Coordinates of C-alpha atoms in Angstrom, one line a residue:
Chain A
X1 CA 9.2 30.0 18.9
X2 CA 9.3 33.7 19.6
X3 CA 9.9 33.4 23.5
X4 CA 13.1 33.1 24.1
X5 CA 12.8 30.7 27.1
X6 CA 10.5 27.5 26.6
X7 CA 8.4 26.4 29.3
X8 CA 7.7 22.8 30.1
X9 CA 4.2 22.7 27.6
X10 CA 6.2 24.0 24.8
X11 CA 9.1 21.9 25.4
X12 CA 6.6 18.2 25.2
X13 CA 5.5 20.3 21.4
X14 CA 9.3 19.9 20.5
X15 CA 10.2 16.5 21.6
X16 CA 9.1 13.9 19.6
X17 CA 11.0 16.7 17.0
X18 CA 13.8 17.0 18.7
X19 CA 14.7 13.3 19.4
X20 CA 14.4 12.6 16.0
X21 CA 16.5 15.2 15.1
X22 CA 14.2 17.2 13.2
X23 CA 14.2 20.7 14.9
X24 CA 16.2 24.1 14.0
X25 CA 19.1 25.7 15.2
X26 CA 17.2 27.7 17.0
X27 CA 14.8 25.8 18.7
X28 CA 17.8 23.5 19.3
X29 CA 19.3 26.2 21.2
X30 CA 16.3 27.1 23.1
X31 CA 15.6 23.4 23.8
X32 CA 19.1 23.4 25.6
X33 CA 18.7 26.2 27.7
X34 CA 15.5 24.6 28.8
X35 CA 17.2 21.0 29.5
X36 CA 19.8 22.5 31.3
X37 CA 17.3 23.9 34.0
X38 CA 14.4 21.5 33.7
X39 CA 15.4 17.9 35.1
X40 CA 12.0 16.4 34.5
X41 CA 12.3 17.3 31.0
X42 CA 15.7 16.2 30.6
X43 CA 14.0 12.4 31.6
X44 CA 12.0 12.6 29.2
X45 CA 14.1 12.9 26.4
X46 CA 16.3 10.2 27.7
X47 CA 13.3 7.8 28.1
X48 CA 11.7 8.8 24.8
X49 CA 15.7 8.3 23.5
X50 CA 15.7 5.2 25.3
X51 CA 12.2 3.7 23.6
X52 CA 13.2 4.4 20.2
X53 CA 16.6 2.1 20.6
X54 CA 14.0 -0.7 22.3
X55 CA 11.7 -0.4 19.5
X56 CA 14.7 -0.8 16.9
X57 CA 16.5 -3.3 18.1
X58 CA 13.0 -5.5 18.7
X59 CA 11.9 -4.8 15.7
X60 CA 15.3 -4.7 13.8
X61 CA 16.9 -6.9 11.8
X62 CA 17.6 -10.3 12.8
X63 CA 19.1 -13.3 11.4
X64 CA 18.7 -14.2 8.0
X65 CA 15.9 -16.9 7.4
X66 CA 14.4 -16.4 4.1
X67 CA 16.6 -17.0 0.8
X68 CA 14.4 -15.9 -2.2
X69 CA 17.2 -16.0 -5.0
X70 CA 15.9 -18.7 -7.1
X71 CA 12.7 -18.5 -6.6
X72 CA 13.0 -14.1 -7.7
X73 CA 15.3 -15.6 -10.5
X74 CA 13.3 -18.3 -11.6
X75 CA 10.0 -15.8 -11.9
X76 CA 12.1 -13.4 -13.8
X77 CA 13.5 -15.6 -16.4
X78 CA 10.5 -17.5 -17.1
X79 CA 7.8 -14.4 -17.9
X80 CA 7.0 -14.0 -21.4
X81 CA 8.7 -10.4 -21.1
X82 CA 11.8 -11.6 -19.4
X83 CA 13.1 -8.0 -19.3
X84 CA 12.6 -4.5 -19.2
X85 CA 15.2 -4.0 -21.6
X86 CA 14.0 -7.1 -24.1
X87 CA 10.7 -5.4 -23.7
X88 CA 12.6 -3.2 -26.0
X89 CA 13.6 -5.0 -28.3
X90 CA 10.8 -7.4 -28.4
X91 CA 8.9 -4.2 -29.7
X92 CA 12.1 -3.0 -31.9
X93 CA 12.4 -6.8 -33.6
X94 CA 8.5 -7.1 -34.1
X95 CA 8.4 -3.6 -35.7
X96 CA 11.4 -4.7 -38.2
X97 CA 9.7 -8.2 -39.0
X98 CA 6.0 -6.1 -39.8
X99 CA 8.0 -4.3 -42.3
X100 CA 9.7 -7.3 -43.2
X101 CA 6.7 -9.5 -43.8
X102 CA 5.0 -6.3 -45.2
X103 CA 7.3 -6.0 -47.9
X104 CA 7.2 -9.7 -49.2
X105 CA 3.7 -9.2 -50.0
X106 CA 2.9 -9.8 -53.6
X107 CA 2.4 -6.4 -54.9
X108 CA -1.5 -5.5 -55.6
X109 CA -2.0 -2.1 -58.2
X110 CA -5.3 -1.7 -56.7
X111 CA -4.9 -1.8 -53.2
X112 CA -1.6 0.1 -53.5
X113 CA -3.6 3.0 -55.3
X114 CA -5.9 2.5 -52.4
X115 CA -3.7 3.0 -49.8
X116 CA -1.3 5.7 -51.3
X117 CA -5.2 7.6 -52.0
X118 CA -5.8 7.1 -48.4
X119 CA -2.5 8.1 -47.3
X120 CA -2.4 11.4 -49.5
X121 CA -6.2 12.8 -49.9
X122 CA -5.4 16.0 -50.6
X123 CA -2.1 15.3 -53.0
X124 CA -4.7 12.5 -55.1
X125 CA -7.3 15.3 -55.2
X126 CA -4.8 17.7 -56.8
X127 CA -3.3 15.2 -59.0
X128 CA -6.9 14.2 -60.3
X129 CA -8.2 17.9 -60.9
X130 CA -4.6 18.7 -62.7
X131 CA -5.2 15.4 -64.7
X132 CA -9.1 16.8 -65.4
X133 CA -8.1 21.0 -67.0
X134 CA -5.0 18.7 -68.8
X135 CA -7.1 16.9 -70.7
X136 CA -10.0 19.5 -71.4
X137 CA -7.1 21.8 -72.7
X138 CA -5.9 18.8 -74.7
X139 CA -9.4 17.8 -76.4
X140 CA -10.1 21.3 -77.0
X141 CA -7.2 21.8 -78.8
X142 CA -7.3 19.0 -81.0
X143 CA -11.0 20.0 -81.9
X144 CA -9.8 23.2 -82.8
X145 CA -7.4 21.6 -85.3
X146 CA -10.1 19.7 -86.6
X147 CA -12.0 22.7 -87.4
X148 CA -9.2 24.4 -89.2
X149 CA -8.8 21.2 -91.1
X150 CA -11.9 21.7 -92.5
X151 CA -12.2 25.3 -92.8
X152 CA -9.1 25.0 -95.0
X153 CA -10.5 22.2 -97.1
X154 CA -13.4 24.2 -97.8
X155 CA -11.7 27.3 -98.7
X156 CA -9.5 25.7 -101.1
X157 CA -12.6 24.0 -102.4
X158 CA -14.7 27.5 -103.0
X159 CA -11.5 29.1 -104.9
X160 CA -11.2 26.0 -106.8
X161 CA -14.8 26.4 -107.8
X162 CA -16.1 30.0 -107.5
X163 CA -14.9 31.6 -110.5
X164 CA -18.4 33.4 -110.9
X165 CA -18.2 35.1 -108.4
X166 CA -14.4 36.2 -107.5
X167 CA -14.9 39.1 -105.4
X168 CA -16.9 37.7 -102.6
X169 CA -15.7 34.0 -102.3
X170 CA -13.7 35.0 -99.1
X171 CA -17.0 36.0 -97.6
X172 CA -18.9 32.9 -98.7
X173 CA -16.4 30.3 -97.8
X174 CA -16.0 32.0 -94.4
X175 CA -19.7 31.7 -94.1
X176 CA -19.8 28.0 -95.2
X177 CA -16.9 26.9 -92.6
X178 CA -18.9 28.9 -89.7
X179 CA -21.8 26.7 -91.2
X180 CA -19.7 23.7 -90.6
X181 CA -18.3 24.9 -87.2
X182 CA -22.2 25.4 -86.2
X183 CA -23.4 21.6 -87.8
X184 CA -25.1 22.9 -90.6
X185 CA -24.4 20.7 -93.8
X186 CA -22.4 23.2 -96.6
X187 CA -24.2 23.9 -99.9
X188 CA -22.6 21.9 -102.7
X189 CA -21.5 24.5 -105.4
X190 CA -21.4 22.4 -107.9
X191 CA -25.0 21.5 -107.9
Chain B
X1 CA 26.7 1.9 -2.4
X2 CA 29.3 2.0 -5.8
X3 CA 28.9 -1.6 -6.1
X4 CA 24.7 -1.4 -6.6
X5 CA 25.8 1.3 -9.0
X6 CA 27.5 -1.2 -11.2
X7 CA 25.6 -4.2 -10.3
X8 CA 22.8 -2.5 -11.6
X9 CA 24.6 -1.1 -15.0
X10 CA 25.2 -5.0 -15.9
X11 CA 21.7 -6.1 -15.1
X12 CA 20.5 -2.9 -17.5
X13 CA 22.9 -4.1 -20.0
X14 CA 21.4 -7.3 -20.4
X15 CA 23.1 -9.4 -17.9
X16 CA 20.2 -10.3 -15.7
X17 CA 22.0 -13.2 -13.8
X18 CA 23.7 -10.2 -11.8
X19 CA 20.5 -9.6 -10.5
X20 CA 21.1 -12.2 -8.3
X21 CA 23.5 -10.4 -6.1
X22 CA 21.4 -7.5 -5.3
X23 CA 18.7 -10.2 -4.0
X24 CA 21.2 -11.7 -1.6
X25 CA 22.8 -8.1 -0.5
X26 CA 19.1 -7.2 0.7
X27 CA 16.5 -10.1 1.0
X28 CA 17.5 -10.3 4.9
X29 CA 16.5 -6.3 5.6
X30 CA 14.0 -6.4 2.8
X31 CA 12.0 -9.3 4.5
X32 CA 12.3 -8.0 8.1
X33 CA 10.8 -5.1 6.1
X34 CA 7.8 -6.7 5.0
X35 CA 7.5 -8.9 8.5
X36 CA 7.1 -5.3 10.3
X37 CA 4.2 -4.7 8.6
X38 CA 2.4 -8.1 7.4
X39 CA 3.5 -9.6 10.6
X40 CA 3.5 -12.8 8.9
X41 CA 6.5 -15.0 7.6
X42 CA 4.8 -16.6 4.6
X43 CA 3.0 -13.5 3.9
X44 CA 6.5 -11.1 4.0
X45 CA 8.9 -13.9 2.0
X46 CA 5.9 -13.6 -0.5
X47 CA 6.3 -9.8 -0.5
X48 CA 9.7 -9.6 -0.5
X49 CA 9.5 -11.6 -3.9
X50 CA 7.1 -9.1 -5.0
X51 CA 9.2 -6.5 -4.4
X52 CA 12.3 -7.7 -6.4
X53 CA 10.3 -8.7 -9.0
X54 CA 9.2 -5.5 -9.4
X55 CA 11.9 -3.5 -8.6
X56 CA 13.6 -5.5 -11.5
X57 CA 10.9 -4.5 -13.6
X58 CA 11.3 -0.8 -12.8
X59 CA 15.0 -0.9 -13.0
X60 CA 15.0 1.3 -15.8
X61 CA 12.9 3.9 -13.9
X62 CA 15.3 4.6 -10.9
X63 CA 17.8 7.4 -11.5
X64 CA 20.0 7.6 -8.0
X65 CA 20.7 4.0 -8.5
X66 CA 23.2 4.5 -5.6
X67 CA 19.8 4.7 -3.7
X68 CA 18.8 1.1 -4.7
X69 CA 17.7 0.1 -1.3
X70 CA 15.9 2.8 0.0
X71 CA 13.8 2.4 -3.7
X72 CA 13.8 -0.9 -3.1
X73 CA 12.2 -0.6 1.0
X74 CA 9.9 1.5 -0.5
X75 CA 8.5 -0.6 -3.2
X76 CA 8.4 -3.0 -0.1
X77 CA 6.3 -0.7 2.3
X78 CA 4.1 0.1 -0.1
X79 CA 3.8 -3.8 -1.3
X80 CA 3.3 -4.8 2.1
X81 CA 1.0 -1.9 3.0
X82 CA -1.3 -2.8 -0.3
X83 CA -1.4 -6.6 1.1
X84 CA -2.0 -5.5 4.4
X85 CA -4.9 -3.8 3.5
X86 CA -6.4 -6.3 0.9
X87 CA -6.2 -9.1 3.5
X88 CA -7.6 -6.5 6.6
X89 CA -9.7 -8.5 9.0
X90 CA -9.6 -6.2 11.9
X91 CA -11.8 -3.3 11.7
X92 CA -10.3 -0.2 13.8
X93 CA -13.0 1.0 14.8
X94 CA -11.2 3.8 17.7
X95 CA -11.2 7.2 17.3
X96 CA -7.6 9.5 16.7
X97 CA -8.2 10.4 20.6
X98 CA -8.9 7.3 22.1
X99 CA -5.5 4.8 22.1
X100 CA -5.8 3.8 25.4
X101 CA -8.5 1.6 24.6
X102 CA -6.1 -0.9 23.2
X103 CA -4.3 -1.9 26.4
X104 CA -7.9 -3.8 26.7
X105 CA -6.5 -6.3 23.7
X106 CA -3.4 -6.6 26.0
X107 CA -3.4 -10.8 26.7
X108 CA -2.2 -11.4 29.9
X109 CA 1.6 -12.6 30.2
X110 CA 3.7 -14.6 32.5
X111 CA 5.6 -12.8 35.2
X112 CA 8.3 -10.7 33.3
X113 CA 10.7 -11.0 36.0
X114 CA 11.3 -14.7 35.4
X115 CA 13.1 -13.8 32.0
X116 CA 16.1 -12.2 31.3
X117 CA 15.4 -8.5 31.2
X118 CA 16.8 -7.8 27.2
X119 CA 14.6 -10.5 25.6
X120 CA 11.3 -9.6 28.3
X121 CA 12.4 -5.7 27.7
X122 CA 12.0 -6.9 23.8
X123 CA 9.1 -9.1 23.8
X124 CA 7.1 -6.7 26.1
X125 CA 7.9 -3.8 23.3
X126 CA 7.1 -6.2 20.8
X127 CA 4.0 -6.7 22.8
X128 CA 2.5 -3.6 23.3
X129 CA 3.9 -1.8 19.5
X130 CA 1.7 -5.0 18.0
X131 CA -1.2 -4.1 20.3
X132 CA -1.1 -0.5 19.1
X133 CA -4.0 0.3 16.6
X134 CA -2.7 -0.2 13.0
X135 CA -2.5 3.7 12.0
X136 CA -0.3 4.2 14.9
X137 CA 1.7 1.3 14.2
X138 CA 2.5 2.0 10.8
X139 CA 4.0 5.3 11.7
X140 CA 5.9 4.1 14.6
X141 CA 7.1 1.4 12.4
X142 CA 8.0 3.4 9.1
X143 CA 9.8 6.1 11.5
X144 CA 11.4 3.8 14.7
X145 CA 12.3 0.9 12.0
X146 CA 12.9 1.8 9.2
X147 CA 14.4 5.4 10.1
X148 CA 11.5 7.1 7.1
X149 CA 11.3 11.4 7.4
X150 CA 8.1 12.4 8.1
X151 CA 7.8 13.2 4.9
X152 CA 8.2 9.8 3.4
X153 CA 5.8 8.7 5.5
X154 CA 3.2 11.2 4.9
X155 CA 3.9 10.4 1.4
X156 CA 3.4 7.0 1.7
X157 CA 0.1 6.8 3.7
X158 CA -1.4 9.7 2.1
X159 CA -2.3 11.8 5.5
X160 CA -1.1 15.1 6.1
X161 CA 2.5 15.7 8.4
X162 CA 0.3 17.2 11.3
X163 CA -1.4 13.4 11.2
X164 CA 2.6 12.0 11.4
X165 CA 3.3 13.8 14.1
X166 CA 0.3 13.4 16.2
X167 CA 0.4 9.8 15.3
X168 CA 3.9 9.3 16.3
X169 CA 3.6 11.5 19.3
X170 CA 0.5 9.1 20.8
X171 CA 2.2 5.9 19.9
X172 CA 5.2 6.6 21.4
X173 CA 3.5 7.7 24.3
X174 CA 1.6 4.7 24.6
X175 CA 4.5 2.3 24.4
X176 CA 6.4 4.2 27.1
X177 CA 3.5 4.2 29.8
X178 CA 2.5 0.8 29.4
X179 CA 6.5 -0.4 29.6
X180 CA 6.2 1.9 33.1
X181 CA 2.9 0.5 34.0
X182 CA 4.3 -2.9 33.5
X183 CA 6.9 -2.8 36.0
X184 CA 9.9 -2.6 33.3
X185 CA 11.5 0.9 34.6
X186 CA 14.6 -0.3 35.1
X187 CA 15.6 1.3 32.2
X188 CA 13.0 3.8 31.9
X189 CA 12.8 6.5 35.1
X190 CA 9.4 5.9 35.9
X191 CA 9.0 9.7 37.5
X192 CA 8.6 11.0 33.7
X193 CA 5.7 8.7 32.6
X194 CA 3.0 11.7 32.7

């Protein structure tokens, strides 16, 4: 609305606008002015006032002849979710009796295991490779002791019986527990 | 609107009994609601059931709970727009242009002179809003009725505010020149009808 006066066209643009109220300062200002000089205008608005209170009070409303209480009351109580708010705790109470029921369950090893695997892949992975270098460490070390067993034996054997030959017993013992170590059977000195 | 406020606390907090009031405060309006649009008193009581129903179920949902009854029209237009719709047997088949077409559905009525002039003023407005094509109806309904912002009502039927406007603007127009044309300018000044 730049002009500053409205003519007749631009005032029918405004009116369904302005009897409903819905216009701007402004163009309520310039809508005045125009009223003020433009009687055929200034019927219009009073008819178009004039059918909106018709069309209310025809359409408005009237005595009361509908009474829905029991029948709205009687719908909500008897659904199988009788609430929105014991929708909660229908899911809240069948959560707590899963965990309930769950928990009475005679306890199974095997299907525990399975499902604390399933839970933690990656931690059972770990725990299973750990479990794996433990026990390598563990057999190699007591196969080592073995061996020392035996190389000991032996070397107390050779000094017991390699008088003849004192100087290089160390040597030949050493050789017959790497023998040993290696699978071969030793040489019996007493022979 | 305090009281829906706490009416509606109590029903949250479990006491659904209390429910019961908000039906009686608004079943009247809510059903005068529904008859607006279905234009049918079995069809709108079954609406208006719909609507508390799920306005109960929604409860939860609505934050301005002072604004119960505007939430709850709404639910109501919408319910009754839906069933409207679903249950359509007359095809408008008339172009955005071309309402004038409809004073052809027009029955013919008795002499409206022989009545008292409120109730004939009412049933002739009754008349000729009914006989309006549905789109324009709605609008003139939702805005005349129900007192809806342009806005609302664009939301509601999904067209643009221009479409509101125009809609309004040829309903309105329509009703006021056939109420001339009829003879009932005693309270309209017949000099303005162009």
């Amino acid at each position: 609305m730049s002009n500053k006066v409205l003519s007749c066209g631009d005032f029918l643009k405004l009116l369904n606008d302005y009897v409903d109220l819905n216009v701007s300062e402004k163009e309520s200002l310039l809508i005045g002015e125009h009223l003020d000089a433009c009687d055929s205008c200034k019927l219009r608005v009073t008819n178009a006032i004039k059918v909106k209170k018709m069309i209310k009070s025809t359409y408005g409303v009237g005595a009361s002849i509908i009474d829905v209480r029991s029948k709205v009351m009687s719908k909500i109580r008897n659904r199988d979710n009788v609430s929105v708010r014991s929708d909660k705790n229908v899911d809240l109470s069948s959560k707590i009796m899963s965990k309930i029921t769950e928990k009475r369950k005679p306890f199974n090893a095997v299907k525990f295991s399975l499902s604390m695997m399933e839970n933690y892949k990656v931690l059972s992975i770990a725990v299973a490779t750990l479990f794996i270098i433990t026990a390598t460490i563990v057999y190699s070390q007591a196969e080592s002791k073995k061996l020392m067993a035996a190389r000991s034996k032996i070397e107390s054997y050779a000094l017991e019986h390699s008088s003849t030959a004192p100087t290089d017993y160390r040597a030949s013992t050493n050789s017959i527990a790497d023998s040993i170590g290696n699978g071969i059977t030793p040489v019996n000195f007493s022979e | 609107m305090k009281t829906d406020e706490k009416i509606i606390e109590r029903v949250l907090a479990g006491d659904i009994s209390k429910f019961e009031m908000l039906i009686e405060k608004y079943q009247t309006q809510i059903f005068y609601v529904a008859m607006n649009i279905s234009r049918n008193k079995d069809t709108a009581e079954d609406i208006v059931q719909d609507a508390f129903i799920k306005a109960f179920d929604k409860l939860q949902t609505l934050n301005e709970r002072a604004h119960f009854f505007p939430w709850l029209k709404r639910i109501t237009i919408n319910l009754a727009l839906n069933n409207y719709d679903k249950n359509k047997r007359i095809v408008d088949v008339e172009v955005e242009d071309s309402e004038v077409s409809f004073f052809d559905r027009l029955p013919d009525d008795s002499d409206p002179e022989s009545i008292m002039i409120n109730d004939e003023l009412k049933r002739y407005v009754r008349l000729y809003v009914d006989a309006l094509p549905e789109r324009l109806r709605r609008v003139i309904i939702m805005r005349e009725v129900e007192d809806l912002s342009y806005e609302e009502i664009s939301e509601i039927l999904n067209i643009p505010l221009g479409t509101v406007r125009s809609r309004l603007f040829n309903a309105r127009q329509v009703v006021k020149d056939r109420l001339i044309k009829q003879g009932l300018t005693d309270s309209l000044v017949s000099r303005t009808a162009n």
